[in-house]
Amino acid sequence: MTGQVRQVPEAHAEQAPAERPYDIVLFGATGFVGALTAEYLAVHAPAGTRWALAGRDQQKLERLRDRLAALDPECAKLPLLRADAGDPQAVRDLAAATRVLATTVGPYILYGGELVAACAEAGTDYLDLTGEPEFVDRVYVDHDARARETGARLVHACGFDSIPADLGAYFTVRQLPEGVPLTVDGFMRGGGLFSGGTLASALTALGRAPQAMA
């Protein structure tokens, strides 16, 4: 087997992002959406991008890397980083080792707090695809000030919850006159089933209505 599995490399928050071992780390890479994201990176990441797969299950990471190598043989060399969302030190090391950390590990209200805190502290850009309003609000309340100090950009809802609405509104506004008041309403029709992670996030959010209101 080419490449290697390793613990998260030692890195320090004081490192400038450009000096870190990785440009992008994908955390939760072996899940449904994580694997789709990894496949996209395998095909579309610019040449020279230093990226790695991260998760808590070594065997699943190895199997995913083998799948990606079929798309691009260079992916056989992808580093695999072991980290658990419930291990504060592991996620701090993960955040300090990369310029950008993208995570698909939800429900975020249960598993995302330590990771986003680590990114805010380390000055690491953070991306997720959460659709959990309570989590987004808590991140702003708890970490916005520190993220501004360190230069970390904390970006939520980078998937279905944001893309159709944001890009649809952007496209529509570009077709209309500039400098006039606009209101854009969006409508969507779709099919299919929820992934396990999406269903878990939805059920968790429904069960936390009092906490969200607070």
XYZ file of C-alpha atoms in Angstrom:
214
model
C 0.000 0.000 0.000
C 1.395 3.385 -0.984
C 1.169 6.458 1.174
C 0.895 6.123 4.903
C -1.438 6.521 7.819
C -0.220 8.873 10.497
C -1.313 10.722 13.543
C -2.047 14.403 13.069
C 1.364 16.067 12.591
C 2.589 18.364 15.288
C 1.980 21.952 14.298
C 1.551 25.205 16.114
C -1.033 27.951 15.873
C 1.766 30.515 15.542
C 2.659 29.105 12.132
C 1.484 31.283 9.278
C -1.126 29.345 7.278
C 1.128 29.168 4.208
C 3.821 27.394 6.275
C 1.553 24.590 7.451
C 1.851 21.041 6.145
C -1.502 21.095 4.314
C -3.614 23.484 2.294
C -6.845 21.544 2.882
C -7.793 18.836 5.336
C -11.128 17.087 4.802
C -12.450 15.847 8.154
C -15.134 13.174 8.112
C -13.905 12.085 4.713
C -15.319 8.560 4.879
C -18.973 9.527 5.418
C -21.507 9.832 2.598
C -20.961 13.515 1.866
C -17.316 13.381 2.905
C -16.563 10.752 0.274
C -18.345 12.788 -2.407
C -16.266 15.809 -1.420
C -13.080 13.747 -1.510
C -13.927 12.500 -4.994
C -14.477 16.069 -6.140
C -11.110 17.147 -4.745
C -9.403 14.163 -6.363
C -10.608 15.338 -9.769
C -10.663 19.130 -9.399
C -8.067 20.200 -6.821
C -5.461 22.398 -8.536
C -2.110 20.799 -9.204
C 0.173 21.114 -6.227
C -2.628 21.337 -3.658
C -1.463 19.720 -0.427
C -4.521 17.996 0.938
C -5.260 15.158 3.315
C -8.083 12.926 4.466
C -8.974 12.901 8.147
C -11.254 10.781 10.296
C -11.302 8.385 13.211
C -11.332 5.037 11.347
C -8.025 4.074 9.769
C -9.385 1.211 7.673
C -12.164 3.343 6.199
C -9.644 6.052 5.348
C -7.449 3.507 3.598
C -10.381 2.148 1.588
C -11.376 5.652 0.542
C -7.840 6.449 -0.541
C -7.818 3.317 -2.690
C -11.049 4.476 -4.362
C -9.602 7.908 -5.020
C -6.440 6.398 -6.504
C -8.643 4.863 -9.193
C -9.682 8.398 -10.160
C -6.181 9.830 -9.920
C -3.134 7.643 -9.213
C -1.536 10.543 -7.340
C -4.184 10.102 -4.651
C -2.443 6.902 -3.575
C -0.010 9.221 -1.795
C -2.660 11.133 0.153
C -1.827 11.483 3.856
C -4.376 10.001 6.243
C -4.824 11.777 9.560
C -6.487 10.072 12.512
C -8.548 12.350 14.724
C -11.765 12.097 16.705
C -14.171 15.020 17.039
C -14.445 14.300 20.752
C -10.704 14.645 21.375
C -9.905 18.354 21.940
C -6.150 17.946 21.527
C -6.538 15.963 18.309
C -8.768 18.591 16.715
C -6.432 21.385 17.842
C -3.533 19.592 16.160
C -5.674 19.073 13.066
C -6.619 22.752 12.834
C -3.034 23.905 13.350
C -1.762 21.650 10.555
C -3.758 23.156 7.672
C -4.745 26.423 6.060
C -8.338 25.270 5.460
C -10.299 22.650 7.372
C -13.501 21.351 5.777
C -15.698 19.134 7.918
C -18.716 16.970 7.169
C -19.026 15.576 10.719
C -22.493 16.194 12.137
C -24.737 16.751 13.905
C -22.549 19.802 14.357
C -24.161 20.875 17.613
C -22.851 17.591 19.058
C -19.564 17.125 17.213
C -18.570 20.488 15.759
C -17.868 22.701 18.746
C -14.302 21.656 19.522
C -13.300 21.781 15.877
C -14.597 25.266 15.134
C -13.078 26.542 18.394
C -9.720 25.096 17.368
C -9.909 26.764 13.964
C -10.835 30.127 15.458
C -7.876 29.884 17.828
C -5.384 28.730 15.179
C -6.381 31.214 12.484
C -7.509 28.348 10.256
C -10.279 28.851 7.721
C -13.214 26.589 8.573
C -15.904 25.237 6.246
C -18.903 23.042 7.002
C -22.247 22.154 5.466
C -24.402 22.503 8.542
C -28.074 23.313 8.300
C -28.383 23.717 12.085
C -29.301 27.328 13.017
C -28.502 26.781 16.690
C -24.952 25.722 15.845
C -24.398 28.704 13.551
C -25.664 31.089 16.235
C -23.496 29.503 18.917
C -20.403 29.732 16.742
C -21.001 33.449 16.217
C -21.589 34.109 19.907
C -18.676 31.998 21.128
C -16.006 32.343 18.442
C -16.545 35.319 16.133
C -14.436 37.713 18.192
C -11.479 35.355 18.400
C -11.733 34.430 14.720
C -11.506 38.100 13.803
C -8.358 38.426 15.911
C -6.622 35.437 14.304
C -7.951 35.966 10.768
C -9.908 32.703 10.666
C -12.900 32.686 8.335
C -15.725 30.524 9.683
C -18.069 29.623 6.837
C -21.204 27.522 7.319
C -23.804 25.870 5.087
C -21.453 25.231 2.158
C -23.785 22.590 0.700
C -27.435 22.255 -0.196
C -28.607 24.686 2.481
C -26.689 27.519 0.864
C -25.700 26.846 -2.729
C -29.052 26.752 -4.590
C -30.380 29.813 -2.762
C -27.163 31.850 -2.891
C -26.258 31.069 -6.494
C -29.877 31.381 -7.620
C -30.160 34.818 -6.043
C -26.777 35.865 -7.431
C -27.718 34.767 -10.961
C -31.092 36.505 -10.744
C -29.701 39.797 -9.463
C -27.116 39.861 -12.252
C -29.940 39.810 -14.818
C -31.687 42.845 -13.266
C -30.879 46.577 -13.277
C -28.304 47.834 -10.794
C -29.031 50.333 -8.062
C -32.705 49.515 -7.505
C -34.342 47.804 -4.503
C -34.803 44.075 -5.104
C -36.534 41.232 -3.344
C -35.779 37.668 -4.471
C -38.016 34.729 -3.581
C -36.763 31.224 -4.303
C -38.678 28.034 -4.980
C -37.243 24.574 -5.277
C -38.463 21.105 -6.191
C -36.476 17.946 -5.611
C -36.555 14.274 -4.809
C -34.473 11.564 -3.186
C -33.796 10.524 0.374
C -31.930 12.040 3.312
C -28.481 10.725 4.065
C -28.006 9.306 7.554
C -26.070 12.373 8.672
C -28.697 14.788 7.399
C -31.461 12.844 9.119
C -29.506 12.774 12.385
C -28.923 16.531 12.197
C -32.601 17.234 11.497
C -33.813 15.063 14.369
C -31.262 16.595 16.732
C -32.340 20.109 15.776
C -36.011 19.269 16.291
C -35.215 17.899 19.725
C -33.342 21.034 20.781
C -35.977 23.693 20.167
C -35.698 25.188 23.706
C -31.905 25.411 23.472
C -32.148 27.005 20.027
C -34.655 29.584 21.265
C -32.395 30.397 24.202
